[in-house]
Amino acid sequence: MTNTSPSSAIELYIQGVATGNAEALNAAFHPDARMFGALGDQRVDIPIQDMIGMISAQPADVDGQFSASIKKIDEFGDIATAIVE
């Protein structure tokens, strides 16, 4: 990952999720990053490379109906958190 703004990195993430594009996802995250969140009722805490593998195997936009948008970004120095729906 290069020195990318949080909103640019999140847009790469959204693109990667939609298309299964591992290159976009790798550009969005530091190689040592972890993904925290929830899938339904299940808590998620996995290495980013595991998540990229799952997304690449099953892109979200299989029927042209996928949409996602950035709802909130909080920045703390060189760390950022985001809510994407």
C-alpha atoms as a PDB file:
ATOM      1  CA  MET A   1       0.000   0.000   0.000  1.00  0.00           C
ATOM      2  CA  THR A   2       1.242   3.450  -0.860  1.00  0.00           C
ATOM      3  CA  ASN A   3       0.499   6.689   0.950  1.00  0.00           C
ATOM      4  CA  THR A   4      -3.172   6.770  -0.059  1.00  0.00           C
ATOM      5  CA  SER A   5      -5.883   8.902   1.518  1.00  0.00           C
ATOM      6  CA  PRO A   6      -8.401   6.963   3.613  1.00  0.00           C
ATOM      7  CA  SER A   7     -11.255   7.749   1.211  1.00  0.00           C
ATOM      8  CA  SER A   8      -9.179   6.581  -1.792  1.00  0.00           C
ATOM      9  CA  ALA A   9      -8.258   3.359   0.006  1.00  0.00           C
ATOM     10  CA  ILE A  10     -11.904   2.732   0.877  1.00  0.00           C
ATOM     11  CA  GLU A  11     -12.958   3.311  -2.740  1.00  0.00           C
ATOM     12  CA  LEU A  12     -10.348   0.697  -3.780  1.00  0.00           C
ATOM     13  CA  TYR A  13     -11.851  -1.640  -1.173  1.00  0.00           C
ATOM     14  CA  ILE A  14     -15.382  -1.107  -2.536  1.00  0.00           C
ATOM     15  CA  GLN A  15     -14.168  -1.696  -6.109  1.00  0.00           C
ATOM     16  CA  GLY A  16     -12.332  -4.841  -5.022  1.00  0.00           C
ATOM     17  CA  VAL A  17     -15.339  -6.209  -3.143  1.00  0.00           C
ATOM     18  CA  ALA A  18     -17.633  -5.569  -6.103  1.00  0.00           C
ATOM     19  CA  THR A  19     -15.393  -7.172  -8.717  1.00  0.00           C
ATOM     20  CA  GLY A  20     -13.212  -9.580  -6.739  1.00  0.00           C
ATOM     21  CA  ASN A  21     -10.171  -7.568  -7.850  1.00  0.00           C
ATOM     22  CA  ALA A  22      -7.346  -8.701  -5.544  1.00  0.00           C
ATOM     23  CA  GLU A  23      -5.015  -6.027  -6.962  1.00  0.00           C
ATOM     24  CA  ALA A  24      -7.385  -3.228  -5.868  1.00  0.00           C
ATOM     25  CA  LEU A  25      -7.822  -4.840  -2.455  1.00  0.00           C
ATOM     26  CA  ASN A  26      -4.071  -5.247  -1.951  1.00  0.00           C
ATOM     27  CA  ALA A  27      -3.602  -1.571  -2.882  1.00  0.00           C
ATOM     28  CA  ALA A  28      -6.191  -0.570  -0.270  1.00  0.00           C
ATOM     29  CA  PHE A  29      -4.586  -2.295   2.724  1.00  0.00           C
ATOM     30  CA  HIS A  30      -1.251  -2.576   4.491  1.00  0.00           C
ATOM     31  CA  PRO A  31      -0.036  -6.192   4.111  1.00  0.00           C
ATOM     32  CA  ASP A  32      -0.245  -6.714   7.902  1.00  0.00           C
ATOM     33  CA  ALA A  33      -3.757  -5.247   8.245  1.00  0.00           C
ATOM     34  CA  ARG A  34      -6.626  -7.124   9.840  1.00  0.00           C
ATOM     35  CA  MET A  35     -10.331  -6.867   9.075  1.00  0.00           C
ATOM     36  CA  PHE A  36     -12.636  -6.327  12.024  1.00  0.00           C
ATOM     37  CA  GLY A  37     -16.394  -6.232  11.698  1.00  0.00           C
ATOM     38  CA  ALA A  38     -19.458  -8.414  11.497  1.00  0.00           C
ATOM     39  CA  LEU A  39     -21.046 -10.665   8.903  1.00  0.00           C
ATOM     40  CA  GLY A  40     -24.596 -11.073  10.104  1.00  0.00           C
ATOM     41  CA  ASP A  41     -24.334 -12.115  13.743  1.00  0.00           C
ATOM     42  CA  GLN A  42     -20.754 -13.392  13.421  1.00  0.00           C
ATOM     43  CA  ARG A  43     -17.810 -11.260  14.567  1.00  0.00           C
ATOM     44  CA  VAL A  44     -14.968 -11.047  12.038  1.00  0.00           C
ATOM     45  CA  ASP A  45     -11.291 -10.632  12.993  1.00  0.00           C
ATOM     46  CA  ILE A  46      -9.051 -12.026  10.245  1.00  0.00           C
ATOM     47  CA  PRO A  47      -5.760 -11.220   8.483  1.00  0.00           C
ATOM     48  CA  ILE A  48      -6.369  -9.050   5.418  1.00  0.00           C
ATOM     49  CA  GLN A  49      -4.888 -11.634   3.045  1.00  0.00           C
ATOM     50  CA  ASP A  50      -7.502 -14.171   4.202  1.00  0.00           C
ATOM     51  CA  MET A  51     -10.247 -11.644   3.520  1.00  0.00           C
ATOM     52  CA  ILE A  52      -8.835 -10.791   0.090  1.00  0.00           C
ATOM     53  CA  GLY A  53      -8.815 -14.485  -0.793  1.00  0.00           C
ATOM     54  CA  MET A  54     -12.470 -14.859   0.226  1.00  0.00           C
ATOM     55  CA  ILE A  55     -13.546 -11.759  -1.700  1.00  0.00           C
ATOM     56  CA  SER A  56     -11.588 -12.746  -4.817  1.00  0.00           C
ATOM     57  CA  ALA A  57     -13.306 -16.128  -4.814  1.00  0.00           C
ATOM     58  CA  GLN A  58     -16.779 -14.616  -4.479  1.00  0.00           C
ATOM     59  CA  PRO A  59     -17.204 -11.037  -5.803  1.00  0.00           C
ATOM     60  CA  ALA A  60     -20.238  -9.143  -4.504  1.00  0.00           C
ATOM     61  CA  ASP A  61     -21.506  -7.707  -7.800  1.00  0.00           C
ATOM     62  CA  VAL A  62     -22.586 -10.874  -9.590  1.00  0.00           C
ATOM     63  CA  ASP A  63     -25.833  -9.379 -10.928  1.00  0.00           C
ATOM     64  CA  GLY A  64     -25.070  -5.669 -11.315  1.00  0.00           C
ATOM     65  CA  GLN A  65     -27.065  -4.767  -8.188  1.00  0.00           C
ATOM     66  CA  PHE A  66     -24.204  -4.287  -5.694  1.00  0.00           C
ATOM     67  CA  SER A  67     -23.786  -0.855  -4.204  1.00  0.00           C
ATOM     68  CA  ALA A  68     -21.739   0.473  -1.329  1.00  0.00           C
ATOM     69  CA  SER A  69     -21.006   3.904   0.038  1.00  0.00           C
ATOM     70  CA  ILE A  70     -18.797   5.464   2.660  1.00  0.00           C
ATOM     71  CA  LYS A  71     -20.913   6.600   5.608  1.00  0.00           C
ATOM     72  CA  LYS A  72     -18.186   7.755   7.980  1.00  0.00           C
ATOM     73  CA  ILE A  73     -14.402   8.003   8.222  1.00  0.00           C
ATOM     74  CA  ASP A  74     -12.545   8.729  11.458  1.00  0.00           C
ATOM     75  CA  GLU A  75      -8.821   9.451  11.260  1.00  0.00           C
ATOM     76  CA  PHE A  76      -6.367   9.177  14.149  1.00  0.00           C
ATOM     77  CA  GLY A  77      -2.891  10.088  12.911  1.00  0.00           C
ATOM     78  CA  ASP A  78      -1.917   7.346  10.462  1.00  0.00           C
ATOM     79  CA  ILE A  79      -4.884   5.130  11.409  1.00  0.00           C
ATOM     80  CA  ALA A  80      -8.408   5.366  10.036  1.00  0.00           C
ATOM     81  CA  THR A  81     -11.665   3.542  10.649  1.00  0.00           C
ATOM     82  CA  ALA A  82     -14.627   3.622   8.321  1.00  0.00           C
ATOM     83  CA  ILE A  83     -18.253   2.633   8.134  1.00  0.00           C
ATOM     84  CA  VAL A  84     -19.246   1.388   4.688  1.00  0.00           C
ATOM     85  CA  GLU A  85     -22.775   0.306   3.888  1.00  0.00           C
END
